[in-house]
Coordinates of C-alpha atoms and ligand atoms in Angstrom, one line a residue:
X25 CA 171.1 128.8 138.2
X26 CA 171.3 125.9 140.6
X27 CA 171.1 122.2 139.8
X28 CA 168.5 121.7 142.5
X29 CA 166.2 124.1 140.8
X30 CA 163.9 121.5 139.3
X31 CA 163.7 119.6 142.5
X32 CA 161.7 122.5 144.0
X33 CA 157.9 121.9 143.9
X34 CA 157.3 121.1 140.2
X35 CA 154.3 119.1 141.5
X36 CA 152.7 122.2 143.0
X37 CA 153.2 124.1 139.7
X38 CA 151.8 121.2 137.6
X39 CA 148.8 121.0 139.9
X40 CA 148.1 124.7 139.5
X41 CA 148.6 124.4 135.8
X42 CA 146.2 121.5 135.6
X43 CA 143.6 123.4 137.6
X44 CA 144.0 126.4 135.3
X45 CA 143.4 124.4 132.1
X46 CA 140.9 121.9 133.2
X47 CA 137.4 122.9 131.9
X48 CA 138.9 124.9 129.0
X49 CA 138.3 122.0 126.6
X50 CA 137.2 118.4 126.7
X51 CA 140.1 116.3 128.0
X52 CA 140.1 112.6 127.4
X53 CA 142.1 111.8 130.5
X54 CA 141.8 111.6 134.3
X55 CA 143.0 114.5 136.5
X56 CA 146.0 112.5 137.8
X57 CA 147.1 111.7 134.2
X58 CA 146.8 115.3 133.3
X59 CA 148.9 116.4 136.3
X60 CA 151.5 113.7 135.4
X61 CA 151.7 115.0 131.9
X62 CA 151.9 118.6 132.9
X63 CA 154.6 117.7 135.4
X64 CA 156.7 116.3 132.6
X65 CA 156.1 119.5 130.6
X66 CA 156.9 121.6 133.6
X67 CA 160.3 119.9 133.7
X68 CA 160.8 120.6 130.0
X69 CA 159.9 124.3 130.6
X70 CA 162.4 124.6 133.4
X71 CA 164.9 123.0 131.1
X72 CA 164.1 125.6 128.4
X73 CA 164.5 128.5 130.8
X74 CA 167.9 127.3 131.8
X75 CA 169.2 126.1 128.5
X76 CA 172.2 127.9 127.2
X77 CA 171.9 129.1 124.5
X78 CA 168.2 129.5 124.5
X79 CA 166.6 126.5 122.6
X80 CA 163.4 127.5 121.0
X81 CA 162.5 123.9 120.0
X82 CA 161.7 123.0 123.6
X83 CA 158.9 125.6 124.0
X84 CA 157.5 124.6 120.7
X85 CA 157.4 121.0 121.6
X86 CA 155.6 121.8 124.9
X87 CA 153.0 123.8 122.9
X88 CA 152.6 120.9 120.5
X89 CA 152.2 118.4 123.2
X90 CA 149.5 120.5 124.9
X91 CA 147.6 120.4 121.6
X92 CA 148.2 116.7 121.3
X93 CA 146.8 116.3 124.9
X94 CA 143.7 118.1 123.7
X95 CA 144.3 121.2 125.7
X96 CA 143.5 122.9 122.4
X97 CA 141.4 125.9 122.9
X98 CA 142.3 129.6 123.0
X99 CA 141.4 129.7 126.6
X100 CA 143.6 126.8 127.5
X101 CA 146.5 128.5 125.8
X102 CA 145.8 131.8 127.6
X103 CA 145.6 130.1 131.0
X104 CA 148.8 128.2 130.3
X105 CA 150.7 131.4 129.4
X106 CA 149.3 133.1 132.4
X107 CA 150.2 130.3 134.9
X108 CA 153.7 129.9 133.4
X109 CA 154.3 133.6 133.6
X110 CA 153.1 134.1 137.1
X111 CA 154.2 130.9 138.8
X112 CA 156.8 128.9 137.0
X113 CA 159.9 130.7 138.3
X114 CA 158.4 131.2 141.7
X115 CA 157.0 127.7 142.3
X116 CA 160.1 126.1 141.0
X117 CA 162.4 128.5 142.8
X118 CA 164.3 129.0 139.5
X119 CA 167.4 131.1 139.4
X120 CA 167.8 132.2 135.8
X121 CA 169.7 135.1 134.3
X122 CA 167.7 137.5 132.1
X123 CA 164.7 135.7 133.4
X124 CA 162.2 138.1 132.0
X125 CA 163.7 138.1 128.6
X126 CA 163.9 134.3 128.6
X127 CA 160.4 133.9 129.9
X128 CA 159.1 136.1 127.2
X129 CA 160.9 134.0 124.5
X130 CA 159.8 130.8 126.2
X131 CA 156.2 131.9 126.1
X132 CA 156.4 133.0 122.5
X133 CA 157.9 129.6 121.5
X134 CA 155.2 127.7 123.5
X135 CA 152.5 129.8 121.8
X136 CA 154.1 129.2 118.4
X137 CA 154.4 125.4 118.9
X138 CA 150.9 125.5 120.1
X139 CA 149.5 127.4 117.2
X140 CA 151.4 125.3 114.7
X141 CA 150.2 122.1 116.2
X142 CA 146.7 123.4 116.3
X143 CA 146.9 124.4 112.7
X144 CA 148.3 121.1 111.7
X145 CA 145.7 119.3 113.7
X146 CA 143.0 121.3 112.1
X147 CA 144.4 120.6 108.7
X148 CA 144.6 117.0 109.5
X149 CA 141.1 116.9 110.8
X150 CA 139.8 118.7 107.7
X151 CA 141.7 116.4 105.5
X152 CA 140.5 113.3 107.3
X153 CA 137.0 114.7 107.4
X154 CA 137.2 115.3 103.7
X155 CA 138.7 111.9 103.1
X156 CA 136.0 110.3 105.3
X157 CA 133.3 112.1 103.5
X158 CA 134.7 111.0 100.2
X159 CA 134.9 107.4 101.4
X160 CA 131.4 107.5 102.8
X161 CA 130.1 108.9 99.6
X162 CA 131.9 106.2 97.5
X163 CA 130.7 103.6 99.9
X164 CA 127.1 104.8 99.7
X165 CA 127.3 104.9 95.9
X166 CA 128.6 101.4 95.8
X167 CA 125.9 100.2 98.2
X168 CA 123.3 101.9 96.1
X169 CA 124.7 100.4 92.9
X170 CA 124.9 97.0 94.6
X171 CA 121.3 97.2 95.8
X172 CA 120.1 98.5 92.5
X173 CA 121.8 95.6 90.8
X174 CA 120.4 93.2 93.4
X175 CA 117.0 94.6 93.0
X176 CA 117.2 94.5 89.2
X177 CA 118.4 90.9 89.4
X178 CA 115.5 90.0 91.7
X179 CA 113.0 91.6 89.4
X180 CA 114.3 89.9 86.4
X181 CA 115.2 86.4 87.6
X182 CA 113.3 83.4 88.8
X183 CA 114.1 82.8 92.5
X184 CA 113.8 79.0 92.3
X185 CA 116.0 78.3 89.3
X186 CA 118.0 81.5 89.0
X187 CA 117.1 81.7 85.3
X188 CA 115.9 84.9 83.7
X189 CA 112.2 85.4 84.2
X190 CA 109.3 86.5 82.0
X191 CA 110.2 90.2 82.4
X192 CA 113.8 89.8 81.3
X193 CA 112.8 87.5 78.5
X194 CA 110.2 89.9 77.2
X195 CA 112.7 92.7 77.3
X196 CA 115.2 90.8 75.3
X197 CA 112.6 89.5 72.9
X198 CA 111.3 93.1 72.4
X199 CA 114.9 94.3 71.8
X200 CA 115.5 91.5 69.3
X201 CA 112.4 92.5 67.4
X202 CA 112.5 96.2 67.7
X203 CA 116.2 97.1 68.0
X204 CA 117.3 98.0 64.5
X205 CA 120.6 96.8 62.9
X206 CA 122.9 94.1 64.3
X207 CA 121.9 92.1 61.2
X208 CA 119.0 90.5 63.1
X209 CA 116.1 90.2 60.7
X210 CA 114.8 86.9 61.9
X211 CA 114.1 85.6 65.4
X212 CA 113.0 82.3 66.9
X213 CA 111.3 81.3 70.1
X214 CA 111.1 77.8 71.6
X215 CA 108.3 77.4 74.1
X216 CA 109.0 74.4 76.3
X217 CA 106.7 72.6 78.8
X218 CA 107.5 69.5 80.7
X219 CA 105.2 66.5 79.9
X220 CA 103.1 65.3 82.9
X221 CA 105.0 67.4 85.4
X222 CA 101.8 67.5 87.5
X223 CA 102.1 63.8 88.0
X224 CA 105.6 64.3 89.5
X225 CA 104.3 67.1 91.7
X226 CA 101.2 65.2 92.9
X227 CA 102.9 61.8 93.5
X228 CA 106.3 62.8 94.8
X229 CA 105.5 66.2 96.3
X230 CA 106.3 69.8 95.5
X231 CA 109.8 69.6 96.9
X232 CA 110.8 66.9 94.4
X233 CA 108.9 68.9 91.7
X234 CA 111.0 72.0 92.5
X235 CA 114.2 70.1 92.5
X236 CA 113.3 68.6 89.2
X237 CA 112.7 72.1 87.8
X238 CA 116.1 73.3 89.1
X239 CA 117.8 70.3 87.4
X240 CA 116.0 71.0 84.1
X241 CA 116.8 74.7 84.3
X242 CA 120.5 73.9 84.9
X243 CA 120.6 71.5 82.0
X244 CA 118.9 73.8 79.6
X245 CA 121.2 76.6 80.6
X246 CA 124.2 74.4 80.1
X247 CA 123.0 72.9 76.8
X248 CA 121.9 76.2 75.3
X249 CA 124.5 78.5 76.9
X250 CA 124.6 81.2 74.2
X251 CA 120.8 81.5 74.0
X252 CA 118.6 83.1 76.6
X253 CA 116.8 80.5 78.6
X254 CA 114.0 81.8 80.8
X255 CA 111.5 80.3 83.1
X256 CA 108.0 81.7 82.6
X257 CA 106.6 80.0 85.6
X258 CA 105.4 76.5 86.6
X259 CA 107.1 74.0 84.2
X260 CA 107.2 76.4 81.3
X261 CA 110.5 77.5 79.9
X262 CA 111.3 79.6 76.9
X263 CA 114.4 79.9 74.7
X264 CA 115.2 83.0 72.6
X265 CA 117.0 82.1 69.4
X266 CA 118.3 85.4 68.1
X267 CA 119.6 86.2 64.6
X268 CA 118.3 82.9 63.0
X269 CA 118.9 82.3 59.3
X270 CA 115.8 80.1 59.0
X271 CA 113.6 77.6 60.9
X272 CA 116.4 75.0 61.0
X273 CA 118.3 77.1 63.5
X274 CA 115.4 77.2 65.9
X275 CA 114.7 73.4 65.3
X276 CA 118.3 72.6 66.2
X277 CA 118.0 74.5 69.5
X278 CA 114.7 72.7 70.3
X279 CA 116.3 69.3 69.6
X280 CA 119.2 70.2 71.9
X281 CA 116.7 71.2 74.6
X282 CA 114.6 68.0 74.3
X283 CA 117.8 66.0 74.5
X284 CA 118.9 67.9 77.6
X285 CA 115.6 67.3 79.3
X286 CA 115.4 63.6 78.3
X287 CA 118.5 62.5 80.3
X288 CA 117.3 60.6 83.4
X289 CA 117.7 62.8 86.5
X290 CA 118.4 61.8 90.1
X291 CA 116.3 64.1 92.2
X292 CA 116.1 63.7 95.9
X293 CA 116.9 60.0 95.6
X294 CA 114.3 59.4 92.8
X295 CA 115.5 58.5 89.3
X296 CA 113.1 60.5 87.1
X297 CA 112.8 60.4 83.4
X298 CA 110.9 63.4 82.0
X299 CA 110.2 64.6 78.6
X300 CA 109.2 67.9 77.2
X301 CA 107.1 69.4 74.4
X302 CA 108.2 72.4 72.5
X303 CA 106.4 74.9 70.3
X304 CA 108.7 76.6 67.8
X305 CA 108.1 79.9 66.1
X306 CA 110.7 81.3 63.7
X307 CA 110.0 84.2 61.5
X308 CA 111.2 87.6 60.2
X309 CA 111.1 90.3 62.9
X310 CA 109.4 92.7 60.6
X311 CA 105.7 92.7 61.1
X312 CA 105.6 90.6 64.3
X313 CA 105.4 91.6 67.9
X314 CA 106.5 89.9 71.1
X315 CA 102.9 89.1 71.9
X316 CA 102.1 87.6 68.5
X317 CA 105.2 85.5 68.8
X318 CA 104.5 84.2 72.2
X319 CA 100.9 83.5 71.4
X320 CA 101.9 81.5 68.3
X321 CA 104.5 79.6 70.3
X322 CA 101.9 78.8 72.9
X323 CA 99.5 77.4 70.4
X324 CA 102.3 75.4 68.7
X325 CA 103.3 74.0 72.1
X326 CA 99.7 72.6 72.4
X327 CA 100.0 70.9 69.0
X328 CA 103.1 69.2 70.3
X329 CA 101.3 68.1 73.4
X330 CA 98.2 67.0 71.5
X331 CA 100.5 64.9 69.3
X332 CA 101.6 62.9 72.4
X333 CA 104.3 65.1 73.8
X334 CA 108.1 64.5 73.8
X335 CA 108.5 66.4 70.6
X336 CA 108.6 69.8 69.0
X337 CA 106.1 71.3 66.6
X338 CA 106.7 74.1 64.2
X339 CA 104.2 76.9 63.9
X340 CA 101.9 76.7 60.8
X341 CA 99.9 79.7 60.0
X342 CA 97.1 77.8 58.1
X343 CA 96.6 75.3 60.9
X344 CA 96.5 78.2 63.4
X345 CA 93.8 80.0 61.4
X346 CA 91.7 76.8 61.3
X347 CA 92.1 76.3 65.0
X348 CA 91.1 79.9 65.7
X349 CA 88.0 79.4 63.6
X350 CA 87.2 76.3 65.6
X351 CA 87.6 78.2 68.8
X352 CA 85.4 81.0 67.6
X353 CA 82.9 78.4 66.6
X354 CA 82.8 76.7 70.0
X355 CA 82.7 80.0 71.8
X356 CA 79.5 80.8 69.8
X357 CA 77.7 77.7 71.1
X358 CA 75.9 79.3 74.1
X359 CA 74.4 82.1 71.9
X360 CA 73.5 79.6 69.2
X361 CA 71.6 77.6 71.9
X362 CA 69.7 80.7 72.9
X363 CA 68.8 81.3 69.3
X364 CA 67.7 77.7 68.8
X365 CA 70.2 76.9 66.1
X366 CA 70.7 73.3 67.1
X367 CA 68.5 70.3 66.2
X368 CA 68.7 66.6 66.4
X369 CA 68.8 64.0 63.6
X370 CA 67.9 60.4 64.5
X371 CA 69.5 57.2 63.2
X372 CA 67.7 53.8 63.8
X373 CA 69.2 50.9 65.7
X374 CA 67.6 48.1 63.9
X375 CA 67.0 44.5 65.1
X376 CA 68.9 42.0 63.0
X377 CA 66.4 39.4 64.0
X378 CA 63.2 41.0 62.9
X379 CA 64.1 44.4 61.4
X380 CA 62.3 46.3 64.1
X381 CA 63.6 49.7 65.0
X382 CA 64.7 49.1 68.6
X383 CA 66.0 52.5 69.2
X384 CA 67.2 55.7 67.6
X385 CA 70.5 57.5 68.2
X386 CA 70.1 61.3 68.6
X387 CA 72.9 63.1 66.6
X388 CA 73.1 66.8 67.1
X389 CA 73.4 69.3 64.2
X390 CA 73.9 73.0 64.1
X391 CA 72.1 75.1 61.6
X392 CA 74.7 77.8 61.5
X393 CA 73.4 81.1 60.0
X394 CA 76.6 81.6 57.9
X395 CA 78.3 78.2 57.6
X396 CA 75.2 76.0 56.9
X397 CA 74.4 72.8 58.7
X398 CA 77.4 71.7 60.8
X399 CA 78.2 68.1 61.7
X400 CA 79.1 67.4 65.4
X401 CA 82.7 66.6 64.6
X402 CA 83.3 70.3 63.8
X403 CA 82.2 71.5 67.2
X404 CA 81.7 68.7 69.7
X405 CA 85.4 67.9 70.3
X406 CA 86.2 71.5 71.2
X407 CA 83.0 71.9 73.2
X408 CA 84.2 68.9 75.2
X409 CA 87.6 70.6 75.8
X410 CA 86.1 73.9 76.8
X411 CA 83.3 72.5 78.9
X412 CA 80.6 74.1 76.7
X413 CA 79.4 70.5 76.0
X414 CA 77.7 70.5 79.4
X415 CA 75.1 73.0 78.4
X416 CA 74.8 71.7 74.9
X417 CA 74.6 68.1 76.2
X418 CA 71.8 69.1 78.6
X419 CA 69.9 70.6 75.7
X420 CA 70.4 67.4 73.6
X421 CA 69.2 65.2 76.5
X422 CA 66.1 67.2 77.1
X423 CA 65.2 67.6 73.4
X424 CA 65.8 63.9 72.7
X425 CA 63.6 62.9 75.6
X426 CA 60.9 65.4 74.6
X427 CA 60.8 64.1 71.0
X428 CA 61.0 60.5 71.9
X429 CA 58.0 61.0 74.2
X430 CA 56.0 61.8 71.0
X431 CA 57.0 58.7 69.1
X432 CA 54.1 56.3 68.5
X433 CA 54.4 52.7 69.7
X434 CA 52.2 50.1 71.4
X435 CA 52.0 50.6 75.2
X436 CA 55.2 52.4 75.6
X437 CA 57.0 50.0 73.3
X438 CA 58.1 52.7 71.0
X439 CA 61.9 52.8 70.2
X440 CA 64.2 54.1 72.9
X441 CA 66.2 57.2 72.3
X442 CA 70.0 56.8 72.5
X443 CA 71.8 59.9 73.7
X444 CA 75.6 60.4 73.5
X445 CA 77.0 61.5 76.9
X446 CA 80.4 63.4 77.0
X447 CA 82.8 62.6 79.7
X448 CA 82.3 66.0 81.3
X449 CA 78.6 65.4 81.6
X450 CA 79.2 62.0 83.2
X451 CA 81.4 63.7 85.8
X452 CA 78.8 66.2 86.9
X453 CA 77.6 65.5 90.3
X454 CA 74.0 66.4 89.4
X455 CA 73.7 64.0 86.4
X456 CA 71.2 61.7 88.2
X457 CA 69.1 64.7 89.2
X458 CA 69.2 66.0 85.7
X459 CA 68.2 62.7 84.1
X460 CA 65.4 62.2 86.6
X461 CA 64.2 65.7 86.1
X462 CA 64.1 65.3 82.3
X463 CA 62.3 62.0 82.5
X464 CA 59.8 63.5 84.9
X465 CA 59.1 66.5 82.7
X466 CA 58.8 64.6 79.5
X467 CA 57.0 61.6 80.9
X468 CA 59.4 59.3 79.0
X469 CA 59.7 55.9 80.7
X470 CA 63.3 55.3 81.9
X471 CA 63.7 52.2 79.8
X472 CA 63.2 54.3 76.7
X473 CA 66.3 56.3 77.3
X474 CA 69.7 54.9 76.6
X475 CA 72.9 56.8 77.4
X476 CA 75.9 56.2 75.2
X477 CA 79.3 56.5 76.9
X478 CA 82.4 55.9 74.9
X479 CA 84.7 53.2 75.9
X480 CA 87.6 55.6 76.7
X481 CA 85.2 57.6 78.9
X482 CA 84.2 54.5 80.7
X483 CA 87.9 53.5 81.3
X484 CA 88.9 56.9 82.6
X485 CA 85.9 57.0 84.9
X486 CA 86.3 56.9 88.6
X487 CA 84.1 55.7 91.4
X488 CA 81.5 58.5 91.6
X489 CA 80.3 58.5 88.0
X490 CA 80.0 54.7 88.0
X491 CA 77.8 55.1 91.1
X492 CA 75.7 57.6 89.2
X493 CA 75.3 55.2 86.3
X494 CA 74.3 52.4 88.7
X495 CA 71.6 54.6 90.2
X496 CA 70.4 55.4 86.6
X497 CA 70.6 51.7 85.7
X498 CA 68.5 50.9 88.7
X499 CA 65.9 53.4 87.6
X500 CA 65.7 51.5 84.3
X501 CA 67.8 53.8 82.1
X502 CA 69.9 51.8 79.6
X503 CA 73.6 52.3 79.4
X504 CA 75.6 51.5 76.2
X505 CA 79.3 51.5 75.6
X506 CA 79.9 53.5 72.4
X507 CA 82.7 52.8 69.9
X508 CA 83.6 49.6 71.6
X509 CA 86.8 48.0 70.4
X510 CA 88.7 51.2 69.8
X511 CA 89.9 51.5 73.3
X512 CA 91.3 49.2 75.9
X513 CA 88.2 48.1 77.7
X514 CA 88.0 44.4 78.4
X515 CA 84.8 42.5 79.0
X516 CA 85.8 41.3 82.5
X517 CA 86.0 45.0 83.5
X518 CA 82.5 45.6 82.0
X519 CA 81.1 42.8 84.2
X520 CA 81.2 45.0 87.2
X521 CA 79.7 48.0 85.4
X522 CA 76.1 48.9 85.0
X523 CA 76.1 48.4 81.2
X524 CA 73.3 46.9 79.0
X525 CA 74.7 47.2 75.5
X526 CA 77.9 47.3 73.5
X527 CA 78.0 49.3 70.3
X528 CA 80.8 47.8 68.3
X529 CA 82.8 50.4 66.4
X530 CA 82.3 50.7 62.6
X531 CA 86.0 49.6 62.0
X532 CA 85.1 46.1 62.9
X533 CA 82.2 46.0 60.5
X534 CA 84.3 47.5 57.7
X535 CA 86.7 44.6 58.1
X536 CA 84.1 41.9 57.5
X537 CA 84.8 39.8 54.4
X538 CA 83.7 36.4 53.0
X539 CA 81.9 34.3 55.6
X540 CA 84.2 32.6 58.1
X541 CA 87.4 33.8 56.4
X542 CA 88.4 36.9 58.2
X543 CA 90.1 37.3 61.5
X544 CA 87.8 40.2 62.2
X545 CA 84.8 38.0 61.8
X546 CA 86.2 35.5 64.3
X547 CA 87.1 38.2 66.8
X548 CA 83.7 39.8 66.4
X549 CA 82.0 36.4 66.9
X550 CA 83.8 35.7 70.1
X551 CA 83.1 39.2 71.3
X552 CA 79.4 38.7 70.7
X553 CA 79.2 35.5 72.5
X554 CA 81.2 36.9 75.4
X555 CA 78.9 39.9 75.5
X556 CA 75.9 37.6 75.5
X557 CA 77.4 35.6 78.4
X558 CA 77.6 38.9 80.3
X559 CA 73.9 39.6 79.4
X560 CA 74.8 42.5 77.1
X561 CA 73.2 43.1 73.8
X562 CA 75.5 44.0 70.8
X563 CA 74.8 46.6 68.2
X564 CA 77.1 46.9 65.2
X565 CA 77.8 50.5 64.0
X566 CA 78.5 51.7 60.5
X567 CA 76.7 48.9 58.7
X568 CA 76.6 50.1 55.1
X569 CA 75.7 47.0 53.0
X570 CA 73.2 44.2 53.1
X571 CA 76.2 41.8 53.0
X572 CA 77.6 43.2 56.2
X573 CA 74.1 43.0 57.8
X574 CA 73.8 39.3 56.8
X575 CA 77.2 38.5 58.2
X576 CA 76.5 40.3 61.5
X577 CA 73.2 38.4 61.9
X578 CA 75.0 35.1 61.3
X579 CA 77.6 36.0 64.0
X580 CA 74.7 36.6 66.4
X581 CA 74.8 40.4 66.6
X582 CA 71.6 41.7 68.0
X583 CA 71.2 45.0 66.1
X584 CA 72.8 47.2 63.5
X585 CA 73.1 50.9 62.8
X586 CA 74.3 52.5 59.6
X587 CA 73.4 53.8 56.2
X588 CA 72.1 50.4 55.2
X589 CA 69.3 50.7 57.7
X590 CA 68.8 54.4 57.5
X591 CA 70.8 57.6 57.4
X592 CA 70.6 60.1 60.2
X593 CA 67.6 62.4 59.7
X594 CA 64.2 63.4 61.1
X595 CA 62.7 60.7 63.4
X596 CA 59.3 60.3 61.7
X597 CA 60.3 58.4 58.5
X598 CA 62.2 55.8 60.6
X599 CA 59.4 55.1 62.9
X600 CA 57.4 51.9 62.4
X601 CA 59.3 51.1 59.3
X602 CA 60.4 47.5 58.7
X603 CA 63.0 47.5 55.9
X604 CA 62.3 44.8 53.4
X605 CA 65.8 43.6 53.0
X606 CA 66.0 42.7 56.7
X607 CA 62.6 41.2 56.7
X608 CA 63.6 39.0 53.8
X609 CA 66.7 37.6 55.4
X610 CA 66.5 34.1 56.9
Ligands
LIG727 P1 79.0 58.3 67.0 O1 78.4 58.2 68.3 O2 79.9 57.2 66.6 O3 77.9 58.4 66.0 C1 77.8 57.8 64.8 C2 78.3 58.6 63.7 O4 78.5 57.7 62.6 C3 77.4 59.7 63.2 O5 78.2 60.8 62.7 C4 76.7 59.0 62.0 O6 76.2 60.0 61.1 C5 77.8 58.2 61.4 N1 77.3 57.1 60.7 C6 76.1 56.5 60.8 N2 75.9 55.4 60.0 C7 77.1 55.4 59.2 C8 77.6 54.5 58.2 O7 76.9 53.5 57.8 N3 78.8 54.7 57.8 C9 79.6 55.7 58.2 N4 80.8 55.9 57.7 N5 79.2 56.6 59.2 C10 77.9 56.4 59.7 P2 77.8 62.2 63.2 O8 76.4 62.4 63.3 O9 78.7 63.1 62.5 O10 78.4 62.2 64.7 C11 79.7 62.1 65.0 C12 80.0 62.0 66.4 O11 79.6 63.1 67.1 C13 79.2 60.8 67.0 O12 79.8 59.6 66.8 C14 79.2 61.2 68.5 O13 80.3 60.7 69.1 C15 79.2 62.7 68.4 N6 77.9 63.3 68.8 C16 76.9 63.4 68.0 N7 75.8 64.0 68.7 C17 76.3 64.2 69.9 C18 75.7 64.7 71.1 O14 74.6 65.1 71.2 N8 76.5 64.7 72.2 C19 77.7 64.2 72.2 N9 78.4 64.3 73.3 N10 78.3 63.8 71.1 C20 77.6 63.7 70.0
LIG728 CA1 77.2 57.2 69.5

């Protein structure tokens, strides 16, 4: 075999080979690249044919390389074998001994290399497919787990503060109550609410409010780390105190929470000092439910608020029962009105000058079918809270005016009727219309109606209600400040208000001692003269003795009201009566 053998037209053979295999499988290379590669393989084939002794590795390598180059189909192999067999020797002008024998062996080695490479590749592919499938599954499972965890986290946490939310809290509380064992036979809940948070929100904006909530949440979490702290919404937080040994354990947690909240906080450049109120319930888990516990904690929180805030209160079953009864009572007001269970007692406001009955205060009573006659203190405060006072108050106003219209007196000079007005009534936009309507229907002259507004109501009253009072004042309706002296009203403030009369609180009268000796007496004296300077008449409330009446008259008080002059009762006996002891006084 000559040295120049390979110099003969390997290019032509490679081109023929390329043509034969192209189209037998997808080739990721250009035609030129393919030819170049096949040309290299052609030279290797020529080398194999000539090698002495015959080297079967070369043919196998060529087969393997074909597979690597993606000429990897049965057809591709068939055409390759064919083209080698038919053209290799001829195209390259090869001179080889035993050419047929060598050619047969060469083709066999190429086919073997090819088959092995193909098998390896298939195994590799299968393996990598298997591995990829495994990885994909693992990845999918991880993603699912992650998103489940994320979803669960979102569903159980508050987005603003990151604290557990009501759902998670309820789950944990339910577990604490119902999961047996773990030595947990008592549990505590501290229900916390920030005091006056609305003021922060309203005056500094919701953003500052939100930042404050986040700060509070972080502090509670830090201070009470081991206990579950959750945000229920708004400015309400709740702390679960598990496995308590007694109330002390829950109280300690509440105190730590109050201390954590109390620290001044720098929020968006504002230094804020907030306080919180906490309702604490701590009890055996047996016989309670999450709902019971939360309801009790909520009521207890309101006790802490009502006591002024910045404190904790401990649940008290007796007090709770009393309050529930009070609520039930106030809820029954509308039906009782429909059934006509309310009536009015009257108490005279008596002139200290001549003993004449100047007016009569209407005091509402409830003839309760089961509880007997109820005094207003047992249902009015709650009716004011719940708003039911508005309907009840309307009834009182109408009934008082109706009755007063029947009182005898010379030329409309019968006593006026004095009606207590709750703050809610004063804030109604249709107060003027209502009063006008009642006066119109009953024919009562406006100057025979007096409206009593407590000092604290007056002080908390904004522009609109004052305007309404002014309109009523212009109509001729009298306005009195009730319980004067118990609040913070000052006379200078009253000067600008449409007021006719001060009703001085009974406390002042109780304090009256020997003539000229008591501080109360001097205070009262100057109050009376100031009131007179402002053109206001003064009625003293709670006058129980003749001695008090004498002293009040000496001070210059215009009128008195109290047991000494007459107890609350039906109007008739008070009318036209001139008590002898007043008459007799100098
Ligand atoms: P108030 O306006 O201060 O009414 C006077 C209260 O003092 C009455 O209690 C009266 O019975 C009591 N009282 C009268 N004289 C004496 C006395 O000499 N000594 C003592 N210690 N007490 C005396 P009452 O009738 O229980 O009314 C309590 C409160 O309920 C009233 O206080 C008033 O604020 C409110 N109220 C009564 N009726 C109505 C109403 O129709 N509407 C509204 N909004 N409140 C009402
Ligand atoms: Ca009154």
